[in-house]
XYZ file of C-alpha atoms in Angstrom:
300
model
C 0.000 0.000 0.000
C 1.271 3.544 -0.593
C 0.461 6.554 1.609
C 0.784 10.356 1.065
C 1.594 12.788 3.945
C -0.173 16.059 4.673
C 2.489 18.498 3.543
C 0.006 21.144 2.484
C 1.951 22.118 -0.644
C -0.740 21.388 -3.190
C 0.511 23.784 -5.853
C 3.776 21.970 -6.542
C 4.351 20.291 -9.851
C 4.557 16.518 -9.674
C 6.895 13.864 -11.029
C 5.181 11.478 -13.414
C 6.726 8.443 -11.737
C 3.761 6.108 -12.292
C 0.268 7.353 -13.138
C -1.229 4.078 -11.926
C -0.369 4.795 -8.304
C 0.095 8.586 -8.434
C -2.921 9.554 -10.585
C -3.520 13.064 -9.231
C -0.706 15.065 -10.785
C 2.144 12.714 -9.937
C 4.447 12.477 -6.928
C 5.352 15.881 -5.494
C 8.491 17.145 -3.830
C 8.533 16.600 -0.079
C 5.872 13.904 -0.053
C 6.095 10.777 2.084
C 4.964 7.504 0.544
C 4.265 4.253 2.371
C 4.080 0.913 0.539
C 2.472 -1.862 2.580
C 1.873 -5.508 1.800
C 2.240 -9.100 2.859
C 5.319 -11.092 1.899
C 5.566 -11.741 -1.865
C 2.983 -9.085 -2.725
C 5.563 -7.141 -4.756
C 6.733 -4.320 -2.465
C 10.416 -4.607 -3.356
C 9.556 -5.275 -6.983
C 7.468 -2.112 -7.122
C 10.449 -0.127 -5.840
C 12.577 -1.549 -8.667
C 9.889 -0.555 -11.171
C 9.878 2.998 -9.798
C 13.678 3.131 -9.793
C 13.789 2.042 -13.436
C 11.226 4.681 -14.368
C 13.170 7.378 -12.497
C 16.694 6.677 -13.765
C 15.977 5.889 -17.417
C 16.319 8.831 -19.846
C 13.262 10.640 -21.157
C 13.699 9.205 -24.657
C 13.240 5.727 -23.132
C 10.133 6.521 -21.129
C 11.953 7.571 -17.960
C 12.589 10.774 -16.038
C 16.393 10.852 -16.183
C 16.635 11.558 -12.440
C 18.902 10.163 -9.727
C 17.677 8.127 -6.757
C 19.122 6.740 -3.540
C 18.016 3.305 -2.332
C 18.561 2.230 1.281
C 18.399 -1.548 1.058
C 17.818 -3.040 4.509
C 16.274 -6.284 3.289
C 19.088 -7.318 0.931
C 16.350 -7.258 -1.702
C 18.143 -5.314 -4.406
C 18.531 -7.569 -7.445
C 20.672 -6.021 -10.153
C 19.873 -8.490 -12.955
C 16.153 -8.081 -12.376
C 16.447 -4.286 -12.443
C 18.217 -4.652 -15.793
C 15.327 -6.748 -17.120
C 12.803 -4.181 -15.863
C 14.758 -1.401 -17.575
C 14.914 -3.454 -20.757
C 11.132 -3.827 -20.684
C 10.664 -0.075 -20.374
C 13.228 0.699 -23.069
C 11.774 -1.724 -25.605
C 8.193 -0.619 -24.939
C 8.634 3.135 -24.558
C 11.744 4.216 -26.457
C 11.283 7.004 -28.974
C 11.492 5.898 -32.634
C 14.970 7.345 -33.097
C 16.220 5.269 -30.153
C 14.146 2.184 -30.929
C 15.708 1.961 -34.398
C 19.142 1.453 -32.786
C 18.154 -1.247 -30.289
C 18.857 -4.108 -32.700
C 22.428 -3.673 -31.505
C 22.597 -5.210 -27.975
C 25.453 -2.886 -27.072
C 23.161 0.101 -27.550
C 20.671 -1.306 -25.044
C 23.436 -2.091 -22.571
C 24.862 1.416 -22.927
C 21.491 2.941 -22.016
C 21.232 0.656 -18.998
C 24.772 1.450 -17.805
C 24.191 5.182 -18.100
C 20.926 4.871 -16.161
C 22.541 2.831 -13.367
C 24.978 5.676 -12.769
C 21.979 7.602 -11.427
C 21.311 4.959 -8.755
C 23.014 5.392 -5.376
C 22.732 2.073 -3.534
C 23.302 1.954 0.230
C 23.109 -1.503 1.802
C 22.349 -1.534 5.527
C 23.125 -4.655 7.570
C 22.322 -3.277 11.022
C 20.196 -0.705 12.797
C 23.299 1.394 13.393
C 24.105 1.455 9.677
C 20.505 2.335 8.849
C 20.346 5.201 11.345
C 23.740 6.487 10.212
C 22.639 6.355 6.576
C 19.565 8.440 7.401
C 21.757 11.003 9.165
C 24.128 11.057 6.177
C 21.405 11.753 3.586
C 21.815 15.577 3.730
C 25.520 15.189 2.945
C 24.612 12.938 0.020
C 22.158 15.545 -1.278
C 24.855 18.225 -1.142
C 27.414 16.028 -2.873
C 24.910 14.774 -5.454
C 22.305 17.517 -5.962
C 20.769 15.527 -8.824
C 19.343 12.990 -6.347
C 15.570 13.419 -6.499
C 14.010 10.366 -4.829
C 14.781 8.454 -1.633
C 13.585 4.849 -1.374
C 13.841 2.555 1.656
C 13.221 -1.195 1.777
C 12.114 -1.738 4.543
C 11.494 0.592 7.455
C 10.691 -2.348 9.764
C 13.757 -4.523 9.116
C 15.656 -3.713 12.299
C 12.729 -3.371 14.691
C 13.652 -6.471 16.669
C 17.170 -5.113 17.118
C 15.682 -2.048 18.761
C 13.032 -3.927 20.739
C 14.762 -6.061 23.374
C 13.684 -7.409 26.798
C 15.623 -4.555 28.351
C 14.252 -1.940 25.954
C 10.681 -2.728 24.958
C 9.225 -0.508 22.246
C 5.889 -0.720 20.502
C 5.801 -1.172 16.743
C 3.621 1.943 16.481
C 6.260 3.974 18.340
C 9.122 2.682 16.213
C 7.162 3.229 13.019
C 6.021 6.704 14.029
C 9.511 7.842 14.995
C 10.974 6.828 11.652
C 8.073 8.405 9.755
C 8.760 11.717 11.510
C 12.441 11.470 10.605
C 11.672 10.682 6.977
C 9.063 13.420 6.751
C 11.625 15.927 8.043
C 14.099 14.817 5.367
C 11.410 14.974 2.680
C 10.189 18.456 3.561
C 13.499 20.121 4.395
C 15.217 18.859 1.250
C 12.212 18.681 -1.067
C 12.759 15.000 -1.845
C 9.915 12.503 -2.261
C 10.605 9.662 0.176
C 9.145 6.194 -0.403
C 9.438 3.294 2.026
C 8.061 -0.207 2.429
C 6.839 -2.090 5.475
C 5.041 -5.398 6.125
C 1.256 -5.289 6.341
C 1.308 -6.506 9.951
C 3.748 -3.805 11.082
C 2.483 -0.480 12.406
C -0.556 1.015 14.023
C -3.741 -0.812 14.866
C -5.624 1.973 13.097
C -3.810 1.173 9.852
C -4.633 -2.502 10.255
C -8.316 -1.613 10.691
C -8.172 0.530 7.548
C -6.571 -2.347 5.641
C -9.399 -4.655 6.723
C -11.992 -2.101 5.558
C -10.238 -1.900 2.211
C -10.181 -5.685 1.852
C -13.904 -5.768 2.645
C -14.474 -3.215 -0.112
C -12.308 -5.263 -2.482
C -14.364 -8.409 -1.958
C -17.655 -6.533 -2.272
C -16.567 -4.789 -5.461
C -15.262 -7.951 -7.062
C -18.351 -9.969 -6.173
C -20.555 -7.308 -7.742
C -18.448 -7.441 -10.897
C -17.150 -3.901 -10.336
C -20.124 -2.649 -12.311
C -20.126 0.767 -10.669
C -16.518 1.758 -11.208
C -13.482 1.339 -13.415
C -10.331 0.280 -11.644
C -8.395 2.999 -13.404
C -10.816 5.892 -13.061
C -13.133 5.129 -10.177
C -12.998 6.203 -6.558
C -14.181 4.269 -3.533
C -16.564 6.758 -1.852
C -16.956 4.679 1.289
C -13.223 4.664 1.911
C -12.275 8.069 0.534
C -11.800 9.406 4.049
C -10.372 6.208 5.514
C -6.896 7.703 5.789
C -6.492 9.855 8.891
C -6.035 13.472 7.757
C -3.709 14.072 10.694
C -1.205 11.448 9.621
C 2.132 12.490 8.211
C 1.773 10.012 5.356
C 0.762 11.545 2.018
C 0.168 8.406 -0.043
C -0.510 4.935 1.246
C -0.764 1.885 -1.032
C -1.607 -1.612 0.079
C -0.598 -4.521 -2.109
C -2.374 -7.834 -1.609
C -3.062 -11.016 -3.552
C -6.658 -11.775 -4.477
C -8.249 -15.199 -4.754
C -11.412 -14.038 -6.479
C -11.530 -13.623 -10.271
C -9.566 -10.694 -11.649
C -11.266 -8.029 -13.771
C -9.922 -9.646 -16.936
C -10.146 -13.426 -17.129
C -6.993 -15.365 -17.898
C -6.683 -17.005 -21.278
C -7.103 -20.761 -21.287
C -7.029 -22.735 -18.058
C -3.810 -21.211 -16.731
C -4.319 -19.515 -13.367
C -2.268 -16.339 -12.996
C -1.074 -14.687 -9.807
C -3.134 -11.524 -9.497
C -3.082 -8.719 -6.975
C -4.962 -5.642 -5.858
C -3.407 -2.287 -4.999
C -5.406 0.178 -2.887
C -4.077 3.693 -3.453
C -5.224 6.038 -0.682
C -4.931 9.814 -0.566
C -6.510 12.260 1.855
C -9.433 12.776 -0.522
C -9.810 9.574 -2.500
C -9.048 5.913 -2.763
C -8.323 4.191 -6.061
C -8.330 0.478 -6.806
C -5.743 -1.001 -9.160
C -5.157 -4.549 -10.360
C -1.827 -6.015 -11.414
C 0.026 -9.178 -12.333
C 3.560 -10.194 -11.409
C 5.608 -12.130 -13.921
C 9.220 -12.400 -15.089
C 8.947 -8.915 -16.604
C 7.853 -7.303 -13.342
C 4.632 -5.413 -12.676
C 1.872 -5.487 -15.263
C -1.078 -3.209 -14.504
C -4.409 -4.418 -15.846
C -7.737 -2.701 -16.405
C -11.204 -3.978 -15.612
C-alpha cells in the first residue's frame, strides 16, 4: 500500500513516476509515501519498477533523475532491475532510439548510463541504517541531482531495537521513523518512499486495511459494475486515511483469490493482486500481475 503525507503544498508540480499509483498530478516534492503488503505481494519489486522509471532517460520513457536506495532487506537484485529497464526501453523508447536497439550494445549502454543515477546503500544493522539516514543531507549536497529516496524496509531492524531490556511498541518505532523521513522529505524537497510489512504499524492502519479488503471483496463480487479500476474512486473509503497522519500516499498490495477483472486465457491460473491507493481525498483500486517482466497493470 502507498500513503501520502499532509504536507500542504498542493501547488507543486509533480513527477510522473507512475500514473497508476500517483494519478492526481504525480508524486510531489517533499511527499512521504508508504508501501504496505504481505510477503511476496511485490513491495520490493514495485520499488525496482519505480527506480527504473526514475533513472531511465526521457527518450526511453523515464525521467532521467537520480535516486538513492537504502536496502535493509538485501532485496536489491541487479539483474532483475536490468530486465525491468529493458522492458521499459523496448516498450517506450522514442522511434529514433528504438531503431538502434537491434544492436545489444546500444541497449546495454542505455542501462549502464541509467545505473549511474542509482546510489545504492546496503544496511546490515540498525546502526548502519540510522547512520545512513543522518548522512542523507551530505549525500544531497554532494549529489544535488538525487531526487528520490527509497527505503526497503522501514521495519527490518525493529527487533534489534526492541529487546527485553528496551521494549518498544511497533507503532512507536514506526512513528519515529516516519517523523524522521518526513523531516528529510520536507526540508530537502525529496519525495521519500518506504516499504513495510502489512502486519507492522498502528492498529488503526490494520483496521483501515481490513476495511479496504472488505471493499475489495464486495466490489469484485458485484463485478465492479459501478466503477473502473483505473478511473473510479471508492466513496466509502475516501476518508479512511487519517487526515492528521504524516503520510501523504498509502498503497496496500495484496493477492486476491477471487476472479480478476480480466479473465486469464485458457485454463492457466495467474497470480493476481490488488493495490489500494489512498490519498486524503480519495481511494483508487488497481489490479496487477507479477511475472518475469515485473509489474503489469491491468484494467477492468
